[in-house]
Short mmCIF file of C-alpha atoms in Angstrom, two decimals:
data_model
loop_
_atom_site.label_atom_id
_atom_site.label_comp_id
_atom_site.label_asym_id
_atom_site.label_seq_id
_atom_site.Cartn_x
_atom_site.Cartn_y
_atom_site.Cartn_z
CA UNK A 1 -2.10 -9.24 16.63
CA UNK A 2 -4.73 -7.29 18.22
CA UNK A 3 -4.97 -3.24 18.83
CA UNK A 4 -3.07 -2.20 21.45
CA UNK A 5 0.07 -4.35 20.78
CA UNK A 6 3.64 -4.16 20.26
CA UNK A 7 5.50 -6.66 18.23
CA UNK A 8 9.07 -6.90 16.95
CA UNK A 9 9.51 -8.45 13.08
CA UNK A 10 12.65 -10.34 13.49
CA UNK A 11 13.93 -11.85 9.79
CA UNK A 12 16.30 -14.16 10.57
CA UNK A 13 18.29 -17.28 8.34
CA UNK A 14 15.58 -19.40 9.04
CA UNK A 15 12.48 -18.00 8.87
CA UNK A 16 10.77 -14.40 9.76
CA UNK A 17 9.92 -14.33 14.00
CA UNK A 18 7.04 -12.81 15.97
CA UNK A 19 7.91 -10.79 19.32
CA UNK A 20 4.72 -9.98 20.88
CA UNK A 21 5.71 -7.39 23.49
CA UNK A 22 1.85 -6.87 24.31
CA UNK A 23 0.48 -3.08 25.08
CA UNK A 24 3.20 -2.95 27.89
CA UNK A 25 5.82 -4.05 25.94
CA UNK A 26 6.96 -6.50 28.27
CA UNK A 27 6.46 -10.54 29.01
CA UNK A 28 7.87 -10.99 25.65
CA UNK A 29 6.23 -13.81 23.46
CA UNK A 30 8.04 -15.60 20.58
CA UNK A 31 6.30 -17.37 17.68
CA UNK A 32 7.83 -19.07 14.68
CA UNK A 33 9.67 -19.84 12.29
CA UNK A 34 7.41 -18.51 9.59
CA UNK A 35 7.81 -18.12 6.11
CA UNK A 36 8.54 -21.93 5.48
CA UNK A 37 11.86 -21.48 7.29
CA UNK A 38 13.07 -19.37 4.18
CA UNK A 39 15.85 -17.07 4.87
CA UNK A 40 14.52 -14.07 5.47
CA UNK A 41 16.53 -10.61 5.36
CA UNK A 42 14.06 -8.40 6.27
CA UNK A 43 10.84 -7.43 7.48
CA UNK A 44 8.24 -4.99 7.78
CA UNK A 45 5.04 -3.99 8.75
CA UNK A 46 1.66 -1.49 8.12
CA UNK A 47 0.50 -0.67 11.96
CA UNK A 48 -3.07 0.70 9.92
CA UNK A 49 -4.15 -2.59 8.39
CA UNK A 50 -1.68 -5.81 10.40
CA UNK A 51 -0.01 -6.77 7.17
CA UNK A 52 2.91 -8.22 7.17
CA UNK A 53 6.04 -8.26 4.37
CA UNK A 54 8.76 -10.87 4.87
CA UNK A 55 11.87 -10.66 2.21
CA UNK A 56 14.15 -13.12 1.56
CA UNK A 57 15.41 -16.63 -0.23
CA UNK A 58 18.76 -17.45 -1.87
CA UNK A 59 20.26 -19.37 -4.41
CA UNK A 60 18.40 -23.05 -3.38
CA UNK A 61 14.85 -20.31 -3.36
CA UNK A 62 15.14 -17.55 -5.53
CA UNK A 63 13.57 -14.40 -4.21
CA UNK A 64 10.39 -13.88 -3.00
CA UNK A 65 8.42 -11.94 -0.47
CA UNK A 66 5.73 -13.64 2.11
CA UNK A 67 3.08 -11.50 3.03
CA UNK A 68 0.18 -12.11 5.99
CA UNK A 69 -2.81 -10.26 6.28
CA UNK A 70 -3.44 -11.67 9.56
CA UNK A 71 -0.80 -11.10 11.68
CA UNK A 72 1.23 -14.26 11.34
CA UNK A 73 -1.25 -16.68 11.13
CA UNK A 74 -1.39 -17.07 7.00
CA UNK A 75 1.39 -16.54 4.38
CA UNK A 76 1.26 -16.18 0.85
CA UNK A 77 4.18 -15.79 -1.01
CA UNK A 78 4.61 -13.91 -4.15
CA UNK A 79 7.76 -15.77 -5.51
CA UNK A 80 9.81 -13.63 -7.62
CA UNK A 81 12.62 -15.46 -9.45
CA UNK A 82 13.46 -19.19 -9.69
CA UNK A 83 16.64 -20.84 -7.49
CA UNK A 84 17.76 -24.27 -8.05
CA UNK A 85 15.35 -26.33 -6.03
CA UNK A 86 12.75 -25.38 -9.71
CA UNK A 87 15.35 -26.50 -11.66
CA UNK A 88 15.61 -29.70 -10.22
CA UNK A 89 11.97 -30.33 -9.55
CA UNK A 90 11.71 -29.34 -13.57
CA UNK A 91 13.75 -31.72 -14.52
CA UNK A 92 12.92 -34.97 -11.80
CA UNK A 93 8.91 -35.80 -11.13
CA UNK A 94 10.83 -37.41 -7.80
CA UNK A 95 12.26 -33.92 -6.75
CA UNK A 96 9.01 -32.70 -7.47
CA UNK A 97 6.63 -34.29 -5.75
CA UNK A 98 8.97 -34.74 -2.09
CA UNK A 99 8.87 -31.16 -2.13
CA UNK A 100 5.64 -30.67 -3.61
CA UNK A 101 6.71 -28.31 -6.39
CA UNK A 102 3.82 -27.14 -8.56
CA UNK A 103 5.35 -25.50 -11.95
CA UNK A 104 4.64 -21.55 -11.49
CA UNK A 105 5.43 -18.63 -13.75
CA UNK A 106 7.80 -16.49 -12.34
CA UNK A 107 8.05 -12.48 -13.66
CA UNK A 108 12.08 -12.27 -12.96
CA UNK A 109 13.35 -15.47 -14.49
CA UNK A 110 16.55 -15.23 -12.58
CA UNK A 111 17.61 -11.57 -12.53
CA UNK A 112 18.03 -11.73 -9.06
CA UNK A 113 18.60 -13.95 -6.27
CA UNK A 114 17.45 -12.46 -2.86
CA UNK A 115 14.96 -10.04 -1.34
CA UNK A 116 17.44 -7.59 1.05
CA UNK A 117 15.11 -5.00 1.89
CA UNK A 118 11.67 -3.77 1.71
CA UNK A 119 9.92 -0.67 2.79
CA UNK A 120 6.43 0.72 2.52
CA UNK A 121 4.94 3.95 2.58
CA UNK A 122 2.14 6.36 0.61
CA UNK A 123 0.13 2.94 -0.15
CA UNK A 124 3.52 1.76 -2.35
CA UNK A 125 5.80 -1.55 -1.41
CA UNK A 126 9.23 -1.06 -1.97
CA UNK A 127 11.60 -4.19 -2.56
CA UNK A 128 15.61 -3.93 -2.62
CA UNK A 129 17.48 -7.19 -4.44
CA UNK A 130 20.78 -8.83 -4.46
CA UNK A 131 22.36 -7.86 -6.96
CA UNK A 132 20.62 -4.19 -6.56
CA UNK A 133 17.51 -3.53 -8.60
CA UNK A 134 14.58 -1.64 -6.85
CA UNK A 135 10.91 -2.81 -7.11
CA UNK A 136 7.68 -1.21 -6.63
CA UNK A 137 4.23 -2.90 -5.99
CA UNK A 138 0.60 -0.89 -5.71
CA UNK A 139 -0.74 -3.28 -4.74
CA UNK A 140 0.06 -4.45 -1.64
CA UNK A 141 2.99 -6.79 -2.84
CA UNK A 142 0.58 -9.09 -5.25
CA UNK A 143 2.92 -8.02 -7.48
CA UNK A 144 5.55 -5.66 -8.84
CA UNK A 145 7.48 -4.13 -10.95
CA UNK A 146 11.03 -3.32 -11.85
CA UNK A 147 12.07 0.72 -11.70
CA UNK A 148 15.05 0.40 -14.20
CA UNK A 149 15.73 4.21 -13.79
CA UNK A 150 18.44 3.15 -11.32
CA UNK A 151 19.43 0.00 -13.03
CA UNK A 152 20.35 2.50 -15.80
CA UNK A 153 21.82 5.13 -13.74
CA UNK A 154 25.29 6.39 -16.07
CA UNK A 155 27.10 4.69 -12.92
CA UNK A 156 25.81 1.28 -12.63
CA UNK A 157 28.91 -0.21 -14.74
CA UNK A 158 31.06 0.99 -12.17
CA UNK A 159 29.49 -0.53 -8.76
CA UNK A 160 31.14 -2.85 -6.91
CA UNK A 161 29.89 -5.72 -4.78
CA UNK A 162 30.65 -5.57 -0.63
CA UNK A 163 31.54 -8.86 0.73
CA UNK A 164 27.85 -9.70 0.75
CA UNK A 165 27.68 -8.86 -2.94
CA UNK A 166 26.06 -5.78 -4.84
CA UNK A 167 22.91 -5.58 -2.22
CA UNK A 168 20.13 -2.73 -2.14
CA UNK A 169 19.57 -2.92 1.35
CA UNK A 170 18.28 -0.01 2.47
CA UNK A 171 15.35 1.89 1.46
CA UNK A 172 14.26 5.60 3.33
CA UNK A 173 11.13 7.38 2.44
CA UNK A 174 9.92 10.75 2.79
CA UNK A 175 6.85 10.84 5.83
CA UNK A 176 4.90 13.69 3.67
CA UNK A 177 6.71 13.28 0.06
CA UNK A 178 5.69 10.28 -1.89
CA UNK A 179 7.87 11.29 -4.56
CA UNK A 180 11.16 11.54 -2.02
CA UNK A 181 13.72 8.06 -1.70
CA UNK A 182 16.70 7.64 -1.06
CA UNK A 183 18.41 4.18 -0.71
CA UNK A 184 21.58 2.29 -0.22
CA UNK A 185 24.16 0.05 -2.18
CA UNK A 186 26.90 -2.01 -1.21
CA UNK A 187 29.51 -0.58 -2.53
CA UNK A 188 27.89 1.98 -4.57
CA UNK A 189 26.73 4.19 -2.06
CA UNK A 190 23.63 6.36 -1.15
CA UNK A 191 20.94 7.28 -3.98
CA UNK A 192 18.48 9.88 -3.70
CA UNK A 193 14.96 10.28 -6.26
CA UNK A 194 12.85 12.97 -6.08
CA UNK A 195 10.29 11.73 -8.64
CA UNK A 196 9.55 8.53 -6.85
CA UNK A 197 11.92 6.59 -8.55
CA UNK A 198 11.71 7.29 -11.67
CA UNK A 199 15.31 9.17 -11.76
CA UNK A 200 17.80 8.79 -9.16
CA UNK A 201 21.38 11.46 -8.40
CA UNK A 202 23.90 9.74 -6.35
CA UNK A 203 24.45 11.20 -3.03
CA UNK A 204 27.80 10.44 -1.53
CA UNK A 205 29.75 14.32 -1.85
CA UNK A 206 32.01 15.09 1.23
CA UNK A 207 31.24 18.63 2.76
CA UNK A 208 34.79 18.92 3.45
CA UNK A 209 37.63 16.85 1.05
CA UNK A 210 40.29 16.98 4.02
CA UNK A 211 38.23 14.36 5.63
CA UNK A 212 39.64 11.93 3.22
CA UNK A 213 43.30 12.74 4.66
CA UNK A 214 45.03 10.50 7.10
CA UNK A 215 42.70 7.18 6.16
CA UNK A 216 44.40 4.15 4.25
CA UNK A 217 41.55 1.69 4.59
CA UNK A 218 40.09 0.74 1.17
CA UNK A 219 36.52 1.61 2.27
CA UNK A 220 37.63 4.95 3.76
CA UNK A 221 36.41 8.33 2.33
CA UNK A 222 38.44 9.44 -1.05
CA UNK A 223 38.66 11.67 -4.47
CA UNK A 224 36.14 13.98 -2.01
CA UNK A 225 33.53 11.49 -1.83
CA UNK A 226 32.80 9.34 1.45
CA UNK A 227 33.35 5.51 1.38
CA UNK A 228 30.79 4.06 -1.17
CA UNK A 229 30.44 0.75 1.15
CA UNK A 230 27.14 2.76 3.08
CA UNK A 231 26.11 -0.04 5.26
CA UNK A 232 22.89 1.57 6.89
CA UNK A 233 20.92 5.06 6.58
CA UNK A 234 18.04 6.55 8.35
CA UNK A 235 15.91 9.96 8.22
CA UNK A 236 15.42 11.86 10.83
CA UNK A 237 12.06 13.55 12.16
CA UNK A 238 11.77 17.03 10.84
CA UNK A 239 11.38 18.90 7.66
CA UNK A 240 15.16 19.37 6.48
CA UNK A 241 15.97 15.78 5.56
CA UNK A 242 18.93 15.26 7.67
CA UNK A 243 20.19 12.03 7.20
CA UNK A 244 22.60 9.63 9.11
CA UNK A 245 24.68 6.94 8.07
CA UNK A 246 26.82 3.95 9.53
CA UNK A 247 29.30 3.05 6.70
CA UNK A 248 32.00 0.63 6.49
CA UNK A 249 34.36 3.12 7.71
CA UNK A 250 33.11 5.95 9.96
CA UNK A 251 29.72 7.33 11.04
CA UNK A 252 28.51 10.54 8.46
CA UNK A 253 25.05 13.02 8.99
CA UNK A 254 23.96 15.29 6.01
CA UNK A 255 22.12 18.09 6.68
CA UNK A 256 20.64 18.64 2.76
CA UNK A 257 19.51 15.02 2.20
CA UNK A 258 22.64 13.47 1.43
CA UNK A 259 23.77 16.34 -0.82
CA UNK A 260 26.96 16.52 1.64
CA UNK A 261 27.95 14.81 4.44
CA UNK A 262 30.10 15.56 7.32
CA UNK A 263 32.18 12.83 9.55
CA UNK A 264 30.64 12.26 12.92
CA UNK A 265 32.69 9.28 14.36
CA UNK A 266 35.21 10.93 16.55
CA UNK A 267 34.12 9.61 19.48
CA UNK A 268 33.80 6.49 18.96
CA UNK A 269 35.24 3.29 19.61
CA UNK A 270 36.25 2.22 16.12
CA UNK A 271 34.89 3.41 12.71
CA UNK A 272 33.23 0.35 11.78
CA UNK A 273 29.56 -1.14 12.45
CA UNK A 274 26.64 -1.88 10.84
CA UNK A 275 23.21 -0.09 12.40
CA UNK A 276 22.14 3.34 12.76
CA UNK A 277 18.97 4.53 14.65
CA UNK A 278 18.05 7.79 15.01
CA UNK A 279 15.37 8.99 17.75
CA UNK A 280 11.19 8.97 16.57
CA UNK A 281 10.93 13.18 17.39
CA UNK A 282 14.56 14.52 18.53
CA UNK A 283 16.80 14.63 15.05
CA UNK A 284 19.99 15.47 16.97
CA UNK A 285 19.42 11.74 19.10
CA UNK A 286 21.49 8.88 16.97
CA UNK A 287 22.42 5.80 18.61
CA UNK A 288 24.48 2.63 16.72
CA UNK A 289 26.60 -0.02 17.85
CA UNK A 290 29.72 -0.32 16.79
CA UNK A 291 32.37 -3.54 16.35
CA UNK A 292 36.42 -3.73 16.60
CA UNK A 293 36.74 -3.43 13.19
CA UNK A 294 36.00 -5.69 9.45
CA UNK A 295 38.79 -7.66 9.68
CA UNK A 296 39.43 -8.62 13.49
CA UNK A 297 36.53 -10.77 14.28
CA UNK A 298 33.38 -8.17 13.97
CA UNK A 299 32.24 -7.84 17.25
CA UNK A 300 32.06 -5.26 19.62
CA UNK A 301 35.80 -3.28 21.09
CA UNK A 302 37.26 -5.06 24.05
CA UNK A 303 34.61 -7.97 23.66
CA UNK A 304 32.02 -5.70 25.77
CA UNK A 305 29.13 -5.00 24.32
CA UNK A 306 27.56 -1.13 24.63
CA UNK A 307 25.05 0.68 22.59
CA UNK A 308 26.89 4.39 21.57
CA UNK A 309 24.83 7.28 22.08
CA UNK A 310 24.84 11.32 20.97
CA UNK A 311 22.05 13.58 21.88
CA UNK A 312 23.75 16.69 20.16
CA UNK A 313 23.98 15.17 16.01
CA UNK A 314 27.34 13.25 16.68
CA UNK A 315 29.41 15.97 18.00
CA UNK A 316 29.96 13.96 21.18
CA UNK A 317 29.23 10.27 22.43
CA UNK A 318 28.84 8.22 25.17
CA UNK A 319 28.18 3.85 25.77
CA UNK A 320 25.12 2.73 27.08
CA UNK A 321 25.95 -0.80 28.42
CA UNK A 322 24.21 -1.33 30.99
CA UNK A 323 22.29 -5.05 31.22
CA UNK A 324 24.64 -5.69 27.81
CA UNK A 325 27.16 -8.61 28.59
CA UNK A 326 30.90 -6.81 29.23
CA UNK A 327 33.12 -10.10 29.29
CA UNK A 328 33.52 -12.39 26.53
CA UNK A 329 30.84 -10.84 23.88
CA UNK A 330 31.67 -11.81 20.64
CA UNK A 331 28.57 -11.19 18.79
CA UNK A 332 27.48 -9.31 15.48
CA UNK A 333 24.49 -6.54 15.27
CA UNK A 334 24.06 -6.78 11.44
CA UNK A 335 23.09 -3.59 9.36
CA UNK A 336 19.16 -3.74 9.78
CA UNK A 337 18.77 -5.64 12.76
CA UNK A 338 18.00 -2.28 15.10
CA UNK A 339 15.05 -0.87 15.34
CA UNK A 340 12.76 1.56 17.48
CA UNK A 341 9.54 2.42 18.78
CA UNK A 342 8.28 6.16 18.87
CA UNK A 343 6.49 5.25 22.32
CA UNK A 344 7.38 8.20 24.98
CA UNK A 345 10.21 6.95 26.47
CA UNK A 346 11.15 5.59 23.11
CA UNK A 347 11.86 1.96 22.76
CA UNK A 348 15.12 0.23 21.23
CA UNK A 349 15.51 -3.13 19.94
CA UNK A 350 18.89 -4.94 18.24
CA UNK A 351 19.39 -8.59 17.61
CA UNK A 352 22.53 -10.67 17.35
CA UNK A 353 24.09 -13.26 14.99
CA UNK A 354 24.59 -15.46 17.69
CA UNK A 355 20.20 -15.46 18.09
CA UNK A 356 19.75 -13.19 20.88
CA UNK A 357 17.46 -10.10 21.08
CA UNK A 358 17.82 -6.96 23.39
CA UNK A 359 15.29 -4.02 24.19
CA UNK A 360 15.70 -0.93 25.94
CA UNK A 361 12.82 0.79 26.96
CA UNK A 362 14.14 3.91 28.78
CA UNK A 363 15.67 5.66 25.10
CA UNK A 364 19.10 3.17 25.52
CA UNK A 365 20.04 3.87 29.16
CA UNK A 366 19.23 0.33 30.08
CA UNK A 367 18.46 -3.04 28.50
CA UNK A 368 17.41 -6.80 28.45
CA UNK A 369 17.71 -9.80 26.87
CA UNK A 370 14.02 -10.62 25.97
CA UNK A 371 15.19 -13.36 23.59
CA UNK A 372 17.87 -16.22 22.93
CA UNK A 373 18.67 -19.10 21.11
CA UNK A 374 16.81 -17.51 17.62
CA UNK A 375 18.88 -18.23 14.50
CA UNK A 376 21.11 -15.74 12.84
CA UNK A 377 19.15 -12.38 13.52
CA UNK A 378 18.97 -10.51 10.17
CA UNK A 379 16.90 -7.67 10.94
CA UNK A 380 14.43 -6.03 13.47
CA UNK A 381 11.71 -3.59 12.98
CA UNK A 382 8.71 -2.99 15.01
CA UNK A 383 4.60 -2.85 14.63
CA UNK A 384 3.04 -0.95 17.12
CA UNK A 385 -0.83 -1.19 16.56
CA UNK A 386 -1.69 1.41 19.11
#
């Protein structure tokens, strides 16, 4: 992965994906699976140095996070806790040796069982688990620790799994404040630090308790507080820490960094979906994709696919489908599979459950398929080495 290039980081169920894109971002080139075909939820990349993060395992794993310092071509993995395949090859030399299991110390036992998320910035690697516990490594993921300030936040007793269980799967960062996170839960909410993790306020305050009127789903907003099932976040450019979310049920922006937040989904299709993306310099541009609704299949209204739009902070929308299929499009864009460049016009990238990956290049008027037949597509985020 040379100067010059774009590549998409595509974490799917079986394995972590290379997109080479190339300086033009165009003639798209796939390599993989990587990562020993692990399932991989998410992951990132430094643009400065090439290195790579890849998050993931499960129950058969445990947890662990890859990491390449060579674009691809090498993976170590830093394994975190143990799954079942140790405690088999513990127990049966056989097991052992046809998967050639090596007894390792692991620093998590079995605390947790899955990487969801990971995030890096100020020189710090950020990990989010299933169930939710937040780690920290300085050192370039060779290891890390566990920040129990929000394990022991006077709420924890009372958080609730989603129906992908009590995930951290979300981490935002501050571009100038190192001490400035804020992350999201499954069904807990959003969290916000301002001491880089040492302490952490929950964030979830409506600006305006009649939004909760007039909504009987059980994720909807209530008791003056928006739905606690946050299903993706983002920060936008700019010095007032606006925020956006995608929830389980409707689309929200805060204006004070998640101090309040105000209802932005009229306008839209449905008020369910996973992704949120907001535009690399305009904070008023937000684009997500959303699906009929949790119950009625997940995928997107009238089985037509479209990419929803505002370009004045959610006050009004509009699709973007064109080169999206508009017959029969039954797909799922899961909550961290979209992504963007901060190229001038800025690029767009989502992926599918059903393995397929689209790009827009022209800020989400139009796209293309630029890849198919990929596993389950768990996230996308890009590395731009320009």
């Amino acid at each position: 992965m040379s100067r010059g290039e774009l590549t998409l980081l595509v974490g799917t169920s079986k394995g972590a994906f290379l997109l080479s894109g190339g300086p033009e971002r165009s003639g798209w080139a796939v390599k993989g699976p990587l990562c020993n075909g692990w399932p991989i939820n998410h992951v990132i990349g430094d643009a400065q140095t090439g290195t790579i993060w890849a998050g993931g395992g499960g129950d058969w794993y445990g947890a662990g996070i890859w990491r390449s310092a060579d674009g691809g071509e090498s993976w170590d993995l830093c394994k975190l806790t143990r799954g079942t395949m140790d405690e088999w090859a513990a127990n049966d030399p056989d097991t052992a040796a046809f998967l050639n299991w090596t007894p390792e110390p692991v620093p998590f036992d079995d605390d947790f069982s899955q990487i969801w998320s990971l995030g890096f910035a100020h020189g710090k690697l950020y990990a989010g688990t299933k169930p939710a516990r937040f780690l920290a490594s300085s050192d370039g993921g060779r290891s890390f620790e566990h920040l129990d300030g929000l394990a022991n936040h006077p709420s924890a007793d009372s958080w609730n799994g989603g129906a992908a269980g009590l995930v951290l799967h979300t981490i935002v960062s501050h571009p100038q404040d190192p001490t400035k996170l804020w992350i999201g839960i499954s069904a807990a909410g959003v969290f916000a630090s301002e001491d880089g993790g040492v302490t952490w306020e929950r964030r979830n305050r409506l600006s305006n308790a009649a939004a909760c009127e007039g909504h009987s789903h059980p994720a909807a907003p209530r008791d003056g507080e928006t739905g606690h099932c946050v299903h993706n976040m983002m920060r936008a450019p700019g010095d007032n820490d606006v925020l956006y979310q995608q929830n389980h049920h409707g689309v929200w922006r805060s204006a004070d960094g998640g101090r309040s937040w105000d209802s932005i989904t009229d306008g839209l299709p449905s008020t369910f979906g996973f992704p949120i993306r907001v535009h690399p310099r305009d904070p008023q541009t937000v684009w997500t994709l959303p699906l009929n609704s949790d119950t009625d299949g997940r995928f997107p209204p009238d089985a037509a696919a479209a990419v929803w739009k505002s370009a004045d902070g959610g006050k009004t929308w509009e699709a973007k489908r064109q080169g999206l299929p508009q017959e029969a499009c039954f797909f799922t864009v899961l909550r961290q599979a979209m992504a963007g460049d901060t190229r001038d016009p800025a690029g767009l990238y989502f992926g599918t459950n059903s393995g397929s990956v689209f790009a827009s290049l022209d800020e989400g008027e139009n796209w293309q398929e630029i890849a198919r037949h990929l596993p389950t597509v768990l996230s996308v985020e890009v590395m731009d080495r320009r």
